[in-house]
PDB file of C-alpha atoms in Angstrom:
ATOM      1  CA  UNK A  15      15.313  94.382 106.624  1.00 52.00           C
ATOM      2  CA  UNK A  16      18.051  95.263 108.446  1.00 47.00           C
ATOM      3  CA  UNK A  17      20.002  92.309 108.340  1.00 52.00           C
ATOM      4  CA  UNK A  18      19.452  92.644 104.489  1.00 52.00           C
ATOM      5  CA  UNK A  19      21.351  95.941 104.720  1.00 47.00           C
ATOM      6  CA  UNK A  20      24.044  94.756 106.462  1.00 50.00           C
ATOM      7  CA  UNK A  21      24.386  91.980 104.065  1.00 50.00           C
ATOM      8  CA  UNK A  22      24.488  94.645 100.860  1.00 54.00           C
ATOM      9  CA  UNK A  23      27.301  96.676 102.828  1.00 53.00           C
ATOM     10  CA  UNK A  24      29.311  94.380 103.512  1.00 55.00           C
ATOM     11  CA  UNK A  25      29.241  92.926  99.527  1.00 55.00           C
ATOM     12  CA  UNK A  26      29.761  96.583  98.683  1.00 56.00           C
ATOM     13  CA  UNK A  27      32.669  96.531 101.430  1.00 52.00           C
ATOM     14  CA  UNK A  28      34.330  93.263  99.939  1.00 49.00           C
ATOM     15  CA  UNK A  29      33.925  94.648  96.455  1.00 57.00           C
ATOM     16  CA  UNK A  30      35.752  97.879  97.042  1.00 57.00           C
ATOM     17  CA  UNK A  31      38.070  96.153  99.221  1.00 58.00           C
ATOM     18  CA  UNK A  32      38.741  93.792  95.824  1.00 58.00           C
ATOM     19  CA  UNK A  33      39.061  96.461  93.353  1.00 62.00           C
ATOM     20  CA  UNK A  34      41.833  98.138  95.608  1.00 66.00           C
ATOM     21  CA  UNK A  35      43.977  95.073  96.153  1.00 65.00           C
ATOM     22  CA  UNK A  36      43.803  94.575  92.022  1.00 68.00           C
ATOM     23  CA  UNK A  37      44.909  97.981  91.925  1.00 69.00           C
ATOM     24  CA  UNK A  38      47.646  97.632  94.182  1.00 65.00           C
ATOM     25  CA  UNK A  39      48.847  94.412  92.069  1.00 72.00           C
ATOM     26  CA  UNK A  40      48.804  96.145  88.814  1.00 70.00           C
ATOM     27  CA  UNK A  41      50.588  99.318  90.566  1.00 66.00           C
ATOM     28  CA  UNK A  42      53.004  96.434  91.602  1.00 70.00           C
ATOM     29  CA  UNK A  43      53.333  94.545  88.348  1.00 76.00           C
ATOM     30  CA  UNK A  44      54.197  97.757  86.319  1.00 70.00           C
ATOM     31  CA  UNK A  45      56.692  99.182  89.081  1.00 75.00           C
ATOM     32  CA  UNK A  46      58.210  95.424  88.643  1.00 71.00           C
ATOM     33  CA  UNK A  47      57.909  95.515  85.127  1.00 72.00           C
ATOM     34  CA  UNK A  48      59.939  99.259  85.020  1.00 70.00           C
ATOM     35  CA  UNK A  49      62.610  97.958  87.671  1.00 69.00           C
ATOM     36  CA  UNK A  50      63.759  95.132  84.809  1.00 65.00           C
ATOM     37  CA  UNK A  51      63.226  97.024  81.955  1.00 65.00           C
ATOM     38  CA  UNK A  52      65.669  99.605  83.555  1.00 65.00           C
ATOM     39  CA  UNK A  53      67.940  96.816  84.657  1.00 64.00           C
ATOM     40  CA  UNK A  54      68.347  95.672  81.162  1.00 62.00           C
ATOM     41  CA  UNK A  55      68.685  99.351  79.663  1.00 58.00           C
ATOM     42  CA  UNK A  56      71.390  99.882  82.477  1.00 56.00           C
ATOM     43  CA  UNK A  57      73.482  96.352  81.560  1.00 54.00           C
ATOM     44  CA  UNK A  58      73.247  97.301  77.863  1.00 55.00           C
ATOM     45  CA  UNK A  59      74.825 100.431  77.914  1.00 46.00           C
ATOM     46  CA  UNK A  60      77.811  98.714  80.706  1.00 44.00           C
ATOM     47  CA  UNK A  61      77.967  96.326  77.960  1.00 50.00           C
ATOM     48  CA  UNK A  62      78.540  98.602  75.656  1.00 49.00           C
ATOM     49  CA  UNK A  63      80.573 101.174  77.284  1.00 44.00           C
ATOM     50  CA  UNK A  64      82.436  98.541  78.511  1.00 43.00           C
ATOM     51  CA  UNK A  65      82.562  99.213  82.421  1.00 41.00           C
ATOM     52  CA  UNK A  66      80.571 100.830  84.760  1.00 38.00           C
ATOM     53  CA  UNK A  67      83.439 103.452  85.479  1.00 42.00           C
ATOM     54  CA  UNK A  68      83.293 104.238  81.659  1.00 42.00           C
ATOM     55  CA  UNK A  69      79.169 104.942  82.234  1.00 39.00           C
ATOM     56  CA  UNK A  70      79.736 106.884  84.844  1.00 40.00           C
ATOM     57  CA  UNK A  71      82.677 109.013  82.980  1.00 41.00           C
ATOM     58  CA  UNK A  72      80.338 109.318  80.343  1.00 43.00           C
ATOM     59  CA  UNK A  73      77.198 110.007  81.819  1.00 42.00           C
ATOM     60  CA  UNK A  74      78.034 111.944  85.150  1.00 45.00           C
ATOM     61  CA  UNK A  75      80.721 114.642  84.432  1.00 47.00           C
ATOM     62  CA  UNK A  76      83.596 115.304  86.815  1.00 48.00           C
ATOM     63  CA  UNK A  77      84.053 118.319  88.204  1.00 49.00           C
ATOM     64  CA  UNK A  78      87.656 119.139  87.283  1.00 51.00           C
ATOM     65  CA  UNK A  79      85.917 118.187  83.502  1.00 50.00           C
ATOM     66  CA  UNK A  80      82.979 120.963  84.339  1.00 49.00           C
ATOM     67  CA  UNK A  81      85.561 123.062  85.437  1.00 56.00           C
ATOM     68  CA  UNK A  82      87.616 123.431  82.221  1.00 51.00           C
ATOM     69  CA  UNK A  83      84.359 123.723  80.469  1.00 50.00           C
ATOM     70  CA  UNK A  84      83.805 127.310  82.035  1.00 61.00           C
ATOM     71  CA  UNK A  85      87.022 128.113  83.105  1.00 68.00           C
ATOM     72  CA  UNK A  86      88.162 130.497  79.151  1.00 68.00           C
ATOM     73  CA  UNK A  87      85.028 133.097  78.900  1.00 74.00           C
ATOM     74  CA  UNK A  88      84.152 132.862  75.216  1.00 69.00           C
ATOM     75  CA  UNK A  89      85.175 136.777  74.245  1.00 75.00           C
ATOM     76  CA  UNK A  90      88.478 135.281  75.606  1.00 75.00           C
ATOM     77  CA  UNK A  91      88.993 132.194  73.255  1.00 73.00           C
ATOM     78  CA  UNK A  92      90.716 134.326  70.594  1.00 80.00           C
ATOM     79  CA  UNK A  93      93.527 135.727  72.780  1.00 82.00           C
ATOM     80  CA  UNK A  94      94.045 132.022  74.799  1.00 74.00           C
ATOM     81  CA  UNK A  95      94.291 130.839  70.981  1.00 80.00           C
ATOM     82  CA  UNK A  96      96.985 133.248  70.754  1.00 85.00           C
ATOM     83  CA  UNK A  97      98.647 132.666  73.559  1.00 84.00           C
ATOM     84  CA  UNK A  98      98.641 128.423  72.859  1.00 84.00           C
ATOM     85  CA  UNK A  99     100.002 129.054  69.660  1.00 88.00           C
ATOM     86  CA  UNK A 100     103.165 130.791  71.432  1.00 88.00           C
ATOM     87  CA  UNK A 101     104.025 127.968  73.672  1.00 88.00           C
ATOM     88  CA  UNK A 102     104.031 125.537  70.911  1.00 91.00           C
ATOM     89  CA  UNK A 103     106.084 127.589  69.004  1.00 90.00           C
ATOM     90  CA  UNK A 104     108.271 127.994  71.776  1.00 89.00           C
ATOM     91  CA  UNK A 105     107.776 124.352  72.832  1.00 90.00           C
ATOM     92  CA  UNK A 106     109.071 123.603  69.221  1.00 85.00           C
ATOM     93  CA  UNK A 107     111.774 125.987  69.449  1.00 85.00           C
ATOM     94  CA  UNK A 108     113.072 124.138  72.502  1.00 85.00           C
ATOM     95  CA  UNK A 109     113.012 120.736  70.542  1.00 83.00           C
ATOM     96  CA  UNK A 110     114.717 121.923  67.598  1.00 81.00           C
ATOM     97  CA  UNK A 111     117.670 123.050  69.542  1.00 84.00           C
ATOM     98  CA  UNK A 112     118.083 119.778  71.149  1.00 83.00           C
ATOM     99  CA  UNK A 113     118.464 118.264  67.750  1.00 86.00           C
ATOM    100  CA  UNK A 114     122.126 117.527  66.760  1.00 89.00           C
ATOM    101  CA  UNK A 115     123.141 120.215  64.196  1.00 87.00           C
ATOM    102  CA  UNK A 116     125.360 116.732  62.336  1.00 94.00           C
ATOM    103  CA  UNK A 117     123.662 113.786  60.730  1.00 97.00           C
ATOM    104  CA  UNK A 118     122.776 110.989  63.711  1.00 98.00           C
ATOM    105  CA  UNK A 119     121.447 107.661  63.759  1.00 98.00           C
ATOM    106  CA  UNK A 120     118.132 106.555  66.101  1.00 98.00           C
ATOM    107  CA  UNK A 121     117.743 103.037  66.410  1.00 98.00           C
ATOM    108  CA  UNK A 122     114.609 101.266  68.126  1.00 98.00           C
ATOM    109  CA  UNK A 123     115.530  98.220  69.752  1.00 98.00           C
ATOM    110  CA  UNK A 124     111.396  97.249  70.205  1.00 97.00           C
ATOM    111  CA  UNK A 125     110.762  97.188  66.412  1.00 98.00           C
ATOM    112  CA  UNK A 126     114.610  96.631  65.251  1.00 98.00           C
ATOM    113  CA  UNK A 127     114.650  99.409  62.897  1.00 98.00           C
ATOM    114  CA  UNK A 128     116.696 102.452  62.206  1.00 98.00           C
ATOM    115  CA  UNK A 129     116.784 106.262  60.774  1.00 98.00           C
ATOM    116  CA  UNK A 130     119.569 108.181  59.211  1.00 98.00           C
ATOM    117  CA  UNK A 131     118.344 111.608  60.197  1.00 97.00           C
ATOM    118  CA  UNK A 132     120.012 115.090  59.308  1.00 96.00           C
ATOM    119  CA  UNK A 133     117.953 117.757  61.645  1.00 92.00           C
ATOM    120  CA  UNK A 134     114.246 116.484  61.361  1.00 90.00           C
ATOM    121  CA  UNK A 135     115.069 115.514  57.865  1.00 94.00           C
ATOM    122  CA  UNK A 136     115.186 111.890  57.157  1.00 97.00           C
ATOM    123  CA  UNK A 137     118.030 110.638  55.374  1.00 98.00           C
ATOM    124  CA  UNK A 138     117.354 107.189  54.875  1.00 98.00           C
ATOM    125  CA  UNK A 139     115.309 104.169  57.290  1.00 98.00           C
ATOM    126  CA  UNK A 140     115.309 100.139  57.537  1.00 98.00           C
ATOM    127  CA  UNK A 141     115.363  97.394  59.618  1.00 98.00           C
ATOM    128  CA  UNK A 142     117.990  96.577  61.830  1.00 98.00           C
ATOM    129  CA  UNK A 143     119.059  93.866  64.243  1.00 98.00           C
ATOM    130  CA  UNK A 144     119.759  94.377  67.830  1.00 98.00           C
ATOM    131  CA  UNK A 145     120.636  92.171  71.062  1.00 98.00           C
ATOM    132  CA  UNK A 146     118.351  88.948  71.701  1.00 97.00           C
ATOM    133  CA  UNK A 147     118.544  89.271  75.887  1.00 96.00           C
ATOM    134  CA  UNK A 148     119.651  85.678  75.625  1.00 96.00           C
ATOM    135  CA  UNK A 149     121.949  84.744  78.724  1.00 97.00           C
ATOM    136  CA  UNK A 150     125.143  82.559  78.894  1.00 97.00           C
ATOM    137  CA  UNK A 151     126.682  81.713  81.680  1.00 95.00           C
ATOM    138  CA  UNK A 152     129.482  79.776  82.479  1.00 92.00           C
ATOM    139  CA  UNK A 153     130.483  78.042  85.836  1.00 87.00           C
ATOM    140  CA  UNK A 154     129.298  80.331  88.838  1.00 81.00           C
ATOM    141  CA  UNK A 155     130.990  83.425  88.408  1.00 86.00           C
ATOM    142  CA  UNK A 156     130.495  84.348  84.548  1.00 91.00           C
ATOM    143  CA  UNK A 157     127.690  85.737  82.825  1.00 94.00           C
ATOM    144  CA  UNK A 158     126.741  87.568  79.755  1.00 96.00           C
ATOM    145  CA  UNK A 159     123.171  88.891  78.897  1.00 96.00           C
ATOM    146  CA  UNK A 160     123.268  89.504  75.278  1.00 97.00           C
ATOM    147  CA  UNK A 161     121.287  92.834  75.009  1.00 97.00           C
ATOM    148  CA  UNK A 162     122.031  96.874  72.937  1.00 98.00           C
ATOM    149  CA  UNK A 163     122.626  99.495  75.307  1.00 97.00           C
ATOM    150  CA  UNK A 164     119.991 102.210  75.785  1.00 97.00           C
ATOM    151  CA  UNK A 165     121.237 105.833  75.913  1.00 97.00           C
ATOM    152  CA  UNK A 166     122.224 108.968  73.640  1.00 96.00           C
ATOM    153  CA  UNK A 167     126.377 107.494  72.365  1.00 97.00           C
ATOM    154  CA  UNK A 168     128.916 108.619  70.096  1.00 97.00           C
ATOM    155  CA  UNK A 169     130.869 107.113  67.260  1.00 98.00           C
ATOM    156  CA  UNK A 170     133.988 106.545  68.881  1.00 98.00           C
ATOM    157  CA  UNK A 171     135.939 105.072  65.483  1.00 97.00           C
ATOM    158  CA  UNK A 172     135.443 103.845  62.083  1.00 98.00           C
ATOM    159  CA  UNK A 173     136.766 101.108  59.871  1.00 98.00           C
ATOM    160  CA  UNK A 174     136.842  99.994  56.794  1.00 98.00           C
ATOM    161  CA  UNK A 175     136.891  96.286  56.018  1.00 97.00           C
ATOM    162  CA  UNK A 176     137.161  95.765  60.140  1.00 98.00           C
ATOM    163  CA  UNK A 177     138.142  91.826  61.273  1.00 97.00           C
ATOM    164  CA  UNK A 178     136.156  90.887  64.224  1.00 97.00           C
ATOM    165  CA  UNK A 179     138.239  89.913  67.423  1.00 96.00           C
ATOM    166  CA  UNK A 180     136.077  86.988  69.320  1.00 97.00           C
ATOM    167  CA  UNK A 181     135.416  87.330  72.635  1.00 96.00           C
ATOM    168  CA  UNK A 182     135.703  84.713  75.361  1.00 96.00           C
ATOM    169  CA  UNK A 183     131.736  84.145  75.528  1.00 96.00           C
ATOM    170  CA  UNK A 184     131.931  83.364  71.258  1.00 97.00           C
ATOM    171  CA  UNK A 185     134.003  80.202  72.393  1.00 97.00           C
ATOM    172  CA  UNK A 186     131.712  79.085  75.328  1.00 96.00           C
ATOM    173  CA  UNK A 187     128.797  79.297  73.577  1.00 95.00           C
ATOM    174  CA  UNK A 188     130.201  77.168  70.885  1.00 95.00           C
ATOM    175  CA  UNK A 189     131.416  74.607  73.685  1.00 95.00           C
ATOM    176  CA  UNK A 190     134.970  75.463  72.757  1.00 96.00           C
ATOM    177  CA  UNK A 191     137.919  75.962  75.056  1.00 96.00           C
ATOM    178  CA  UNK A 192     139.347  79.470  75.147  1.00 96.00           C
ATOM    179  CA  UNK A 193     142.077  80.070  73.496  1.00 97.00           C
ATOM    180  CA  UNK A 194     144.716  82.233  74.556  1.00 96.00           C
ATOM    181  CA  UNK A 195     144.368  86.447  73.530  1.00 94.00           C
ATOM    182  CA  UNK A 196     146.502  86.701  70.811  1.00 94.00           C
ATOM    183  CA  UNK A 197     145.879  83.064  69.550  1.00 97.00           C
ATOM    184  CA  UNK A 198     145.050  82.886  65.292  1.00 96.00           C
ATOM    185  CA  UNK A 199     141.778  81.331  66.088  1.00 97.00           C
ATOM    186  CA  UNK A 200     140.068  85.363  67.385  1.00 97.00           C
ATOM    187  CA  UNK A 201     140.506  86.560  64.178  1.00 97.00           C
ATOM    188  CA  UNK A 202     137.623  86.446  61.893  1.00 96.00           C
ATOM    189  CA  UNK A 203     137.880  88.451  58.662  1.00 95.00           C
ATOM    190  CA  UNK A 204     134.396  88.994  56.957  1.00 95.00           C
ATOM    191  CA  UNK A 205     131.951  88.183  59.681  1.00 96.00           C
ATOM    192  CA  UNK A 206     131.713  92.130  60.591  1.00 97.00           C
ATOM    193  CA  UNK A 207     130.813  93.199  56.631  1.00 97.00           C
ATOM    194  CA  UNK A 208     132.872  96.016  55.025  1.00 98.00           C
ATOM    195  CA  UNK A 209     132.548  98.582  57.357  1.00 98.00           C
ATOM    196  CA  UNK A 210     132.365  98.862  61.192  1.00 98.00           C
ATOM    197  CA  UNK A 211     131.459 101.765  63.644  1.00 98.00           C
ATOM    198  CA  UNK A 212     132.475 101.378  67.713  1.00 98.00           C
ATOM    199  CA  UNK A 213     130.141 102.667  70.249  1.00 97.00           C
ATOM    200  CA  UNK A 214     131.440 101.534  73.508  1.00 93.00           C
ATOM    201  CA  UNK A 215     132.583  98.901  75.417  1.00 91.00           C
ATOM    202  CA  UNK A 216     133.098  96.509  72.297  1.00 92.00           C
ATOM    203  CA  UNK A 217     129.363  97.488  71.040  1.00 97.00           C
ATOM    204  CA  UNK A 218     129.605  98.101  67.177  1.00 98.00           C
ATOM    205  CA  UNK A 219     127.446  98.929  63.864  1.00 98.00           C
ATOM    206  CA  UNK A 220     128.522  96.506  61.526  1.00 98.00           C
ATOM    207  CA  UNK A 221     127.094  94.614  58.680  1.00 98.00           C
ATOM    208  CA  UNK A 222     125.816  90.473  58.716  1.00 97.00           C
ATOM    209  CA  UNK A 223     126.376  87.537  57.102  1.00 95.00           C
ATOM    210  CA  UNK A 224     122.533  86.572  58.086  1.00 93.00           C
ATOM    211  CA  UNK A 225     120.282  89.168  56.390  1.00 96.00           C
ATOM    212  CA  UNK A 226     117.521  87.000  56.623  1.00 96.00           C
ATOM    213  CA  UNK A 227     117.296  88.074  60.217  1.00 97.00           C
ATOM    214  CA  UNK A 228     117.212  91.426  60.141  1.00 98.00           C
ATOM    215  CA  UNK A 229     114.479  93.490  61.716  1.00 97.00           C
ATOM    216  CA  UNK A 230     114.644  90.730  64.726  1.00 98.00           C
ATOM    217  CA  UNK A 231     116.053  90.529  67.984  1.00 98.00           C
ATOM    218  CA  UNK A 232     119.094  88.280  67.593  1.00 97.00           C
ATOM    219  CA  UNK A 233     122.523  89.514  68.365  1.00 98.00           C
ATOM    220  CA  UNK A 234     124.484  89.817  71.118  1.00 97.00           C
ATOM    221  CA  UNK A 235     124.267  93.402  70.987  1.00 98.00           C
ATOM    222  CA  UNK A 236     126.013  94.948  68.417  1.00 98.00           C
ATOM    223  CA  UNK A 237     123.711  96.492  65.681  1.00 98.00           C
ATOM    224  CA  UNK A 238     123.513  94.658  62.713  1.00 98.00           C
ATOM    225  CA  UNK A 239     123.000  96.265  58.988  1.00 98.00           C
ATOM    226  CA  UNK A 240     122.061  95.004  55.442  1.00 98.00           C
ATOM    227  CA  UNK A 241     125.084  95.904  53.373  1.00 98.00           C
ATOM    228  CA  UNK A 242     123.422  98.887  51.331  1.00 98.00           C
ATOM    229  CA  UNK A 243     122.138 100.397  54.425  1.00 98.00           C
ATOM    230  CA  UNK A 244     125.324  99.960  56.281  1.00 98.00           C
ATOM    231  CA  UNK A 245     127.390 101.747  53.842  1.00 98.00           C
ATOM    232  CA  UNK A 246     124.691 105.076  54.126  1.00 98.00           C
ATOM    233  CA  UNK A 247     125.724 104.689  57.652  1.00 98.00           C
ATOM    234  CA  UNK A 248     129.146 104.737  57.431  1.00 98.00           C
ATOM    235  CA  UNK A 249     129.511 107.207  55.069  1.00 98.00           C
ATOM    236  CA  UNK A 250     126.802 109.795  56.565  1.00 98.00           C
ATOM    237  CA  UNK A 251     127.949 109.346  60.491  1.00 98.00           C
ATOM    238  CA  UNK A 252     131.735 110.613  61.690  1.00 97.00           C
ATOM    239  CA  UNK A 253     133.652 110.126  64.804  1.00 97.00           C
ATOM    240  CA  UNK A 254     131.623 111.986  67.186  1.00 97.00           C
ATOM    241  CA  UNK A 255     128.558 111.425  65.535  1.00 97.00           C
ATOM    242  CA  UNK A 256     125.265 110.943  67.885  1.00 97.00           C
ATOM    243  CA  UNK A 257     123.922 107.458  67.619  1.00 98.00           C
ATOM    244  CA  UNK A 258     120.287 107.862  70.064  1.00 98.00           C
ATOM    245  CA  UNK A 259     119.352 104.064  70.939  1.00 98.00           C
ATOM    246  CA  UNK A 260     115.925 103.069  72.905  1.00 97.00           C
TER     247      UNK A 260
END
């Protein structure tokens, strides 16, 4: 009898021992189960977010972000609006005295194109050519790098009908032998267009003979103009004028 006892505890024993240890498995399986199902929620949203710093930007605020969040009490937002409003006026202000009170000339060497401005009114815009940052160089101590000068300039002069004075490098990179200063062969009559406006240090405004390539990168940097817009230029811009290139 008593060894039949013992026998019925123990089954009882191994049973509940049993049920626990499936327990414990499915505990496992569904922790296992929520681990990847967070794991691909998690790569999803990096996937679309991008990055995980973006998640974390997005999800978890900074504090300098928190910060500006409570930093204007709400009874205060109407007077801060006030007081915004004033420094862009201001701010404005500031900006329109910096604009040249004559007509000027901007000219964006990225995009070749160019505005005719009078205050912040525009005049008149178009494409433009500018240097190509080609290099020539000749023997070991001669080198030009073909590109438009950056910087705020002035229209030094202004001619009408201008004929173009080669320089040493048009010769070299033609393979030709320079010719003397003075020599016949410097003189080109045409080449410039009608009109022509100096800069500095031999840099012009001046029309083309190859309007097929304006709006690209491809002189050795003077600024080149169609004929129409060239003749705005010339007639809109004086000697002193502002000419703002970047």
């Amino acid at each position: 009898m008593r060894s039949r006892l013992q026998k019925d505890n123990m089954e009882e024993h191994l049973t509940t021992t049993h049920s626990r240890q499936r327990t414990a498995i499915w505990y496992g399986i569904l922790i296992l189960l929520a681990l990847v199902f967070s794991m691909l929620l998690s790569l999803s949203v990096v996937r679309r977010a991008g990055s995980i710093s973006e998640v974390v930007v997005r999800f978890v605020p900074l504090p300098e972000d928190a910060s500006l969040l409570n930093r204007i009490p709400v009874n205060k937002l109407s007077s801060y609006q006030v007081s915004v409003k004033k420094d862009i006026a201001g701010i404005r202000k500031k900006i329109r005295n910096l604009i040249p009170q004559q007509p000027y000339l901007i000219v964006n060497t990225t995009h070749n194109t160019f505005r005719l401005m009078r205050g912040d009114q525009l005049i008149r815009d178009g494409m433009c050519s500018t240097g190509s940052y080609t290099i020539l160089t000749k023997g070991d101590n001669k080198k030009w790098v073909f590109e438009t000068p950056r910087g705020r300039m002035k229209v030094r002069s202004r001619q009408v009908n201008p004929v173009w004075v080669r320089p040493d490098w048009a010769f070299i990179e033609e393979g030709l032998p320079v010719p003397s200063p003075r020599h016949p062969s410097r003189y080109e009559h045409g080449t410039l267009g009608e009109y022509k406006l100096e800069l500095k240090d031999g840099y012009l405004i001046h029309g083309t003979l190859y309007k097929r390539f304006l709006g690209m990168a491809v002189t050795h940097g003077c600024i080149r103009l169609g004929d129409e817009d060239l003749k705005a230029v010339y007639s809109t811009l004086k000697t002193g004028s502002s000419v703002f290139i970047y």
